[in-house]
Amino acid sequence: PFTGEGIGQAIETGVAAAQSIAEGGRRSASSEEVGRAYIWALGETLAPDHRLARLCTSLMGRPLAARGAVRVTGLTPWLNRQVGRWLYEDFPRSLVLAPWRWRPGTLARPAAYR
């Protein structure tokens, strides 16, 4: 929803599908059970990202909010780097709305790009 590419979401859906199939195989689950597990996994990963994207898109359509966001982003080099990482999906965008996705060191690890 932010950049229109969908690459990060494609990877997430592939991982969710593989995990659902692997787990279903370990439990000898039916294809319907595997399908339900997959749908649940997408609700845990993609749904929060899409909710946040809708909120941000709505806010960025307002000039005052957009100027404020740009100003806040530039307050510190650290914050600027984290926002860049967030925009380019170096970590899950919905971390703000999905605290269960936080992992130790998420913001401290090196970025995927310079």
Tab-separated table of N, CA and C in Angstrom:
chain	number	residue	atom	x	y	z
A	1	PRO	N	0.796	-1.215	0.000
A	1	PRO	CA	0.000	0.000	0.000
A	1	PRO	C	0.838	1.279	0.000
A	2	PHE	N	2.065	1.221	0.509
A	2	PHE	CA	2.892	2.425	0.542
A	2	PHE	C	3.594	2.674	-0.779
A	3	THR	N	4.292	1.676	-1.281
A	3	THR	CA	5.099	1.867	-2.482
A	3	THR	C	4.486	1.211	-3.703
A	4	GLY	N	3.475	0.386	-3.519
A	4	GLY	CA	2.800	-0.242	-4.631
A	4	GLY	C	3.495	-1.461	-5.212
A	5	GLU	N	4.592	-1.866	-4.611
A	5	GLU	CA	5.356	-2.982	-5.160
A	5	GLU	C	4.786	-4.333	-4.760
A	6	GLY	N	4.529	-4.524	-3.494
A	6	GLY	CA	3.986	-5.788	-3.023
A	6	GLY	C	5.013	-6.885	-2.824
A	7	ILE	N	6.291	-6.562	-2.963
A	7	ILE	CA	7.328	-7.577	-2.846
A	7	ILE	C	7.376	-8.144	-1.428
A	8	GLY	N	7.373	-7.254	-0.453
A	8	GLY	CA	7.408	-7.713	0.938
A	8	GLY	C	6.202	-8.578	1.278
A	9	GLN	N	5.037	-8.174	0.785
A	9	GLN	CA	3.828	-8.948	1.046
A	9	GLN	C	3.873	-10.293	0.333
A	10	ALA	N	4.452	-10.339	-0.866
A	10	ALA	CA	4.579	-11.618	-1.585
A	10	ALA	C	5.459	-12.587	-0.801
A	11	ILE	N	6.542	-12.072	-0.246
A	11	ILE	CA	7.426	-12.929	0.554
A	11	ILE	C	6.697	-13.415	1.798
A	12	GLU	N	5.994	-12.505	2.454
A	12	GLU	CA	5.264	-12.902	3.666
A	12	GLU	C	4.208	-13.963	3.375
A	13	THR	N	3.483	-13.824	2.263
A	13	THR	CA	2.464	-14.828	1.953
A	13	THR	C	3.110	-16.164	1.612
A	14	GLY	N	4.254	-16.132	0.949
A	14	GLY	CA	4.972	-17.374	0.642
A	14	GLY	C	5.458	-18.076	1.893
A	15	VAL	N	6.007	-17.306	2.822
A	15	VAL	CA	6.468	-17.878	4.095
A	15	VAL	C	5.282	-18.455	4.858
A	16	ALA	N	4.178	-17.709	4.913
A	16	ALA	CA	2.990	-18.188	5.630
A	16	ALA	C	2.457	-19.475	5.002
A	17	ALA	N	2.459	-19.549	3.679
A	17	ALA	CA	1.980	-20.761	3.003
A	17	ALA	C	2.891	-21.945	3.326
A	18	ALA	N	4.187	-21.733	3.229
A	18	ALA	CA	5.135	-22.819	3.504
A	18	ALA	C	5.018	-23.309	4.948
A	19	GLN	N	4.917	-22.362	5.882
A	19	GLN	CA	4.791	-22.756	7.294
A	19	GLN	C	3.481	-23.490	7.554
A	20	SER	N	2.403	-23.037	6.946
A	20	SER	CA	1.107	-23.699	7.131
A	20	SER	C	1.138	-25.117	6.580
A	21	ILE	N	1.739	-25.287	5.413
A	21	ILE	CA	1.827	-26.618	4.803
A	21	ILE	C	2.714	-27.529	5.638
A	22	ALA	N	3.883	-27.012	6.072
A	22	ALA	CA	4.811	-27.828	6.866
A	22	ALA	C	4.171	-28.242	8.188
A	23	GLU	N	3.533	-27.307	8.850
A	23	GLU	CA	2.886	-27.622	10.127
A	23	GLU	C	1.736	-28.598	9.905
A	24	GLY	N	0.972	-28.402	8.847
A	24	GLY	CA	-0.121	-29.322	8.536
A	24	GLY	C	0.387	-30.727	8.268
A	25	GLY	N	1.522	-30.846	7.597
A	25	GLY	CA	2.113	-32.153	7.341
A	25	GLY	C	2.551	-32.844	8.617
A	26	ARG	N	3.095	-32.067	9.544
A	26	ARG	CA	3.520	-32.651	10.831
A	26	ARG	C	2.333	-33.178	11.626
A	27	ARG	N	1.180	-32.537	11.440
A	27	ARG	CA	-0.021	-32.935	12.196
A	27	ARG	C	-0.970	-33.786	11.368
A	28	SER	N	-0.595	-34.115	10.163
A	28	SER	CA	-1.480	-34.840	9.235
A	28	SER	C	-2.818	-34.122	9.084
A	29	ALA	N	-2.743	-32.805	8.919
A	29	ALA	CA	-3.944	-31.976	8.811
A	29	ALA	C	-4.551	-32.086	7.415
A	30	SER	N	-5.841	-31.833	7.345
A	30	SER	CA	-6.525	-31.816	6.048
A	30	SER	C	-6.164	-30.530	5.312
A	31	SER	N	-6.441	-30.494	4.024
A	31	SER	CA	-6.155	-29.288	3.245
A	31	SER	C	-6.992	-28.110	3.749
A	32	GLU	N	-8.191	-28.381	4.238
A	32	GLU	CA	-9.026	-27.304	4.785
A	32	GLU	C	-8.381	-26.714	6.039
A	33	GLU	N	-7.828	-27.576	6.888
A	33	GLU	CA	-7.158	-27.090	8.102
A	33	GLU	C	-5.922	-26.268	7.746
A	34	VAL	N	-5.179	-26.732	6.754
A	34	VAL	CA	-3.998	-25.991	6.304
A	34	VAL	C	-4.426	-24.631	5.753
A	35	GLY	N	-5.502	-24.608	4.993
A	35	GLY	CA	-6.022	-23.355	4.448
A	35	GLY	C	-6.431	-22.384	5.542
A	36	ARG	N	-7.085	-22.906	6.574
A	36	ARG	CA	-7.487	-22.039	7.694
A	36	ARG	C	-6.265	-21.488	8.415
A	37	ALA	N	-5.244	-22.314	8.595
A	37	ALA	CA	-4.009	-21.859	9.244
A	37	ALA	C	-3.347	-20.749	8.423
A	38	TYR	N	-3.379	-20.908	7.115
A	38	TYR	CA	-2.801	-19.911	6.216
A	38	TYR	C	-3.555	-18.582	6.325
A	39	ILE	N	-4.864	-18.649	6.290
A	39	ILE	CA	-5.683	-17.430	6.411
A	39	ILE	C	-5.427	-16.752	7.752
A	40	TRP	N	-5.323	-17.527	8.813
A	40	TRP	CA	-5.036	-16.962	10.141
A	40	TRP	C	-3.673	-16.277	10.121
A	41	ALA	N	-2.674	-16.925	9.523
A	41	ALA	CA	-1.322	-16.350	9.468
A	41	ALA	C	-1.330	-15.015	8.720
A	42	LEU	N	-2.092	-14.936	7.645
A	42	LEU	CA	-2.173	-13.672	6.909
A	42	LEU	C	-2.817	-12.588	7.761
A	43	GLY	N	-3.792	-12.964	8.566
A	43	GLY	CA	-4.417	-12.005	9.477
A	43	GLY	C	-3.431	-11.472	10.500
A	44	GLU	N	-2.464	-12.292	10.861
A	44	GLU	CA	-1.444	-11.883	11.829
A	44	GLU	C	-0.366	-11.017	11.199
A	45	THR	N	-0.124	-11.163	9.908
A	45	THR	CA	0.971	-10.438	9.267
A	45	THR	C	0.495	-9.304	8.375
A	46	LEU	N	-0.315	-9.603	7.384
A	46	LEU	CA	-0.699	-8.582	6.407
A	46	LEU	C	-1.782	-7.632	6.900
A	47	ALA	N	-2.722	-8.121	7.653
A	47	ALA	CA	-3.834	-7.261	8.084
A	47	ALA	C	-3.353	-6.038	8.871
A	48	PRO	N	-2.462	-6.199	9.869
A	48	PRO	CA	-1.986	-4.995	10.567
A	48	PRO	C	-1.236	-4.031	9.638
A	49	ASP	N	-0.453	-4.567	8.699
A	49	ASP	CA	0.251	-3.707	7.747
A	49	ASP	C	-0.727	-2.886	6.917
A	50	HIS	N	-1.797	-3.512	6.466
A	50	HIS	CA	-2.772	-2.806	5.637
A	50	HIS	C	-3.552	-1.769	6.437
A	51	ARG	N	-3.869	-2.079	7.685
A	51	ARG	CA	-4.550	-1.081	8.532
A	51	ARG	C	-3.669	0.146	8.721
A	52	LEU	N	-2.387	-0.085	9.017
A	52	LEU	CA	-1.466	1.031	9.214
A	52	LEU	C	-1.280	1.814	7.922
A	53	ALA	N	-1.192	1.128	6.795
A	53	ALA	CA	-1.029	1.811	5.508
A	53	ALA	C	-2.225	2.711	5.216
A	54	ARG	N	-3.430	2.231	5.496
A	54	ARG	CA	-4.626	3.062	5.275
A	54	ARG	C	-4.580	4.313	6.148
A	55	LEU	N	-4.177	4.143	7.408
A	55	LEU	CA	-4.089	5.281	8.318
A	55	LEU	C	-3.047	6.288	7.829
A	56	CYS	N	-1.867	5.799	7.483
A	56	CYS	CA	-0.800	6.689	7.027
A	56	CYS	C	-1.155	7.381	5.721
A	57	THR	N	-1.766	6.649	4.808
A	57	THR	CA	-2.168	7.234	3.535
A	57	THR	C	-3.187	8.349	3.762
A	58	SER	N	-4.100	8.119	4.674
A	58	SER	CA	-5.098	9.134	5.003
A	58	SER	C	-4.431	10.380	5.585
A	59	LEU	N	-3.483	10.174	6.488
A	59	LEU	CA	-2.795	11.312	7.103
A	59	LEU	C	-1.922	12.060	6.103
A	60	MET	N	-1.229	11.332	5.240
A	60	MET	CA	-0.327	11.980	4.283
A	60	MET	C	-1.079	12.756	3.211
A	61	GLY	N	-2.369	12.533	3.098
A	61	GLY	CA	-3.194	13.300	2.177
A	61	GLY	C	-3.545	14.674	2.723
A	62	ARG	N	-3.157	14.940	3.938
A	62	ARG	CA	-3.421	16.235	4.573
A	62	ARG	C	-2.106	17.001	4.647
A	63	PRO	N	-2.015	18.149	3.993
A	63	PRO	CA	-0.739	18.875	3.921
A	63	PRO	C	-0.083	19.138	5.279
A	64	LEU	N	-0.855	19.539	6.257
A	64	LEU	CA	-0.272	19.830	7.565
A	64	LEU	C	0.315	18.563	8.201
A	65	ALA	N	-0.407	17.458	8.095
A	65	ALA	CA	0.087	16.190	8.650
A	65	ALA	C	1.327	15.724	7.900
A	66	ALA	N	1.342	15.873	6.588
A	66	ALA	CA	2.498	15.454	5.784
A	66	ALA	C	3.724	16.285	6.148
A	67	ARG	N	3.563	17.600	6.273
A	67	ARG	CA	4.699	18.453	6.654
A	67	ARG	C	5.199	18.092	8.051
A	68	GLY	N	4.266	17.836	8.951
A	68	GLY	CA	4.654	17.450	10.310
A	68	GLY	C	5.412	16.135	10.330
A	69	ALA	N	4.960	15.167	9.541
A	69	ALA	CA	5.640	13.867	9.501
A	69	ALA	C	7.061	14.009	8.967
A	70	VAL	N	7.218	14.810	7.914
A	70	VAL	CA	8.557	15.023	7.357
A	70	VAL	C	9.442	15.730	8.378
A	71	ARG	N	8.896	16.691	9.060
A	71	ARG	CA	9.663	17.430	10.074
A	71	ARG	C	10.097	16.497	11.208
A	72	VAL	N	9.187	15.681	11.704
A	72	VAL	CA	9.515	14.746	12.784
A	72	VAL	C	10.560	13.739	12.326
A	73	THR	N	10.424	13.250	11.109
A	73	THR	CA	11.366	12.264	10.571
A	73	THR	C	12.791	12.815	10.561
A	74	GLY	N	12.935	14.107	10.342
A	74	GLY	CA	14.260	14.708	10.275
A	74	GLY	C	14.825	15.171	11.603
A	75	LEU	N	14.160	14.899	12.706
A	75	LEU	CA	14.640	15.377	14.002
A	75	LEU	C	16.009	14.826	14.372
A	76	THR	N	16.227	13.552	14.111
A	76	THR	CA	17.522	12.941	14.433
A	76	THR	C	17.928	11.993	13.302
A	77	PRO	N	19.220	11.774	13.128
A	77	PRO	CA	19.651	10.808	12.107
A	77	PRO	C	19.111	9.403	12.387
A	78	TRP	N	19.052	9.017	13.659
A	78	TRP	CA	18.542	7.685	14.017
A	78	TRP	C	17.094	7.539	13.572
A	79	LEU	N	16.273	8.533	13.899
A	79	LEU	CA	14.859	8.473	13.532
A	79	LEU	C	14.700	8.470	12.014
A	80	ASN	N	15.469	9.283	11.333
A	80	ASN	CA	15.418	9.315	9.876
A	80	ASN	C	15.759	7.955	9.287
A	81	ARG	N	16.790	7.301	9.819
A	81	ARG	CA	17.195	5.979	9.331
A	81	ARG	C	16.103	4.948	9.601
A	82	GLN	N	15.504	4.989	10.788
A	82	GLN	CA	14.465	4.005	11.121
A	82	GLN	C	13.226	4.180	10.249
A	83	VAL	N	12.852	5.409	9.974
A	83	VAL	CA	11.698	5.646	9.101
A	83	VAL	C	12.002	5.128	7.692
A	84	GLY	N	13.210	5.367	7.209
A	84	GLY	CA	13.607	4.827	5.907
A	84	GLY	C	13.553	3.310	5.889
A	85	ARG	N	14.072	2.695	6.943
A	85	ARG	CA	14.029	1.234	7.039
A	85	ARG	C	12.585	0.746	7.055
A	86	TRP	N	11.730	1.466	7.766
A	86	TRP	CA	10.322	1.099	7.884
A	86	TRP	C	9.635	1.216	6.521
A	87	LEU	N	9.888	2.313	5.808
A	87	LEU	CA	9.258	2.507	4.507
A	87	LEU	C	9.658	1.432	3.505
A	88	TYR	N	10.913	0.992	3.581
A	88	TYR	CA	11.395	-0.003	2.626
A	88	TYR	C	11.404	-1.409	3.203
A	89	GLU	N	10.591	-1.609	4.233
A	89	GLU	CA	10.301	-2.935	4.789
A	89	GLU	C	11.532	-3.703	5.259
A	90	ASP	N	12.475	-2.979	5.872
A	90	ASP	CA	13.619	-3.651	6.468
A	90	ASP	C	13.185	-4.372	7.751
A	91	PHE	N	12.054	-3.976	8.279
A	91	PHE	CA	11.377	-4.698	9.360
A	91	PHE	C	9.886	-4.492	9.146
A	92	PRO	N	9.045	-5.329	9.738
A	92	PRO	CA	7.601	-5.237	9.476
A	92	PRO	C	7.044	-3.846	9.778
A	93	ARG	N	6.330	-3.311	8.829
A	93	ARG	CA	5.777	-1.965	9.000
A	93	ARG	C	4.787	-1.875	10.153
A	94	SER	N	4.098	-2.932	10.420
A	94	SER	CA	3.023	-2.859	11.413
A	94	SER	C	3.508	-3.064	12.836
A	95	LEU	N	4.803	-2.952	13.080
A	95	LEU	CA	5.283	-3.150	14.448
A	95	LEU	C	4.554	-2.252	15.441
A	96	VAL	N	4.194	-1.065	14.989
A	96	VAL	CA	3.485	-0.133	15.868
A	96	VAL	C	2.137	-0.704	16.307
A	97	LEU	N	1.446	-1.375	15.387
A	97	LEU	CA	0.117	-1.913	15.671
A	97	LEU	C	0.131	-3.381	16.085
A	98	ALA	N	1.272	-4.041	15.961
A	98	ALA	CA	1.359	-5.483	16.224
A	98	ALA	C	2.556	-5.785	17.124
A	99	PRO	N	2.454	-5.465	18.399
A	99	PRO	CA	3.605	-5.658	19.289
A	99	PRO	C	4.080	-7.105	19.381
A	100	TRP	N	3.220	-8.071	19.042
A	100	TRP	CA	3.646	-9.474	19.075
A	100	TRP	C	4.701	-9.770	18.011
A	101	ARG	N	4.899	-8.849	17.068
A	101	ARG	CA	5.896	-9.054	16.017
A	101	ARG	C	7.273	-8.511	16.389
A	102	TRP	N	7.386	-7.807	17.512
A	102	TRP	CA	8.683	-7.275	17.928
A	102	TRP	C	9.623	-8.416	18.260
A	103	ARG	N	10.856	-8.257	17.875
A	103	ARG	CA	11.917	-9.198	18.214
A	103	ARG	C	13.039	-8.408	18.863
A	104	PRO	N	13.764	-8.993	19.794
A	104	PRO	CA	14.879	-8.258	20.411
A	104	PRO	C	15.845	-7.733	19.340
A	105	GLY	N	16.223	-6.483	19.469
A	105	GLY	CA	17.185	-5.886	18.552
A	105	GLY	C	16.657	-5.483	17.199
A	106	THR	N	15.332	-5.465	17.019
A	106	THR	CA	14.756	-5.135	15.716
A	106	THR	C	15.296	-3.818	15.175
A	107	LEU	N	15.316	-2.786	16.011
A	107	LEU	CA	15.756	-1.474	15.543
A	107	LEU	C	17.258	-1.287	15.663
A	108	ALA	N	17.943	-2.165	16.382
A	108	ALA	CA	19.370	-2.013	16.593
A	108	ALA	C	20.216	-2.731	15.547
A	109	ARG	N	19.656	-3.719	14.882
A	109	ARG	CA	20.459	-4.486	13.919
A	109	ARG	C	20.810	-3.631	12.709
A	110	PRO	N	21.857	-4.007	12.001
A	110	PRO	CA	22.237	-3.232	10.812
A	110	PRO	C	21.139	-3.279	9.758
A	111	ALA	N	21.030	-2.202	9.022
A	111	ALA	CA	20.036	-2.121	7.955
A	111	ALA	C	20.460	-2.997	6.781
A	112	ALA	N	19.497	-3.332	5.943
A	112	ALA	CA	19.764	-4.154	4.767
A	112	ALA	C	20.475	-3.341	3.685
A	113	TYR	N	20.489	-2.037	3.825
A	113	TYR	CA	21.117	-1.152	2.856
A	113	TYR	C	21.819	-0.028	3.594
A	114	ARG	N	22.674	0.699	2.921
A	114	ARG	CA	23.359	1.852	3.536
A	114	ARG	C	22.650	3.132	3.177
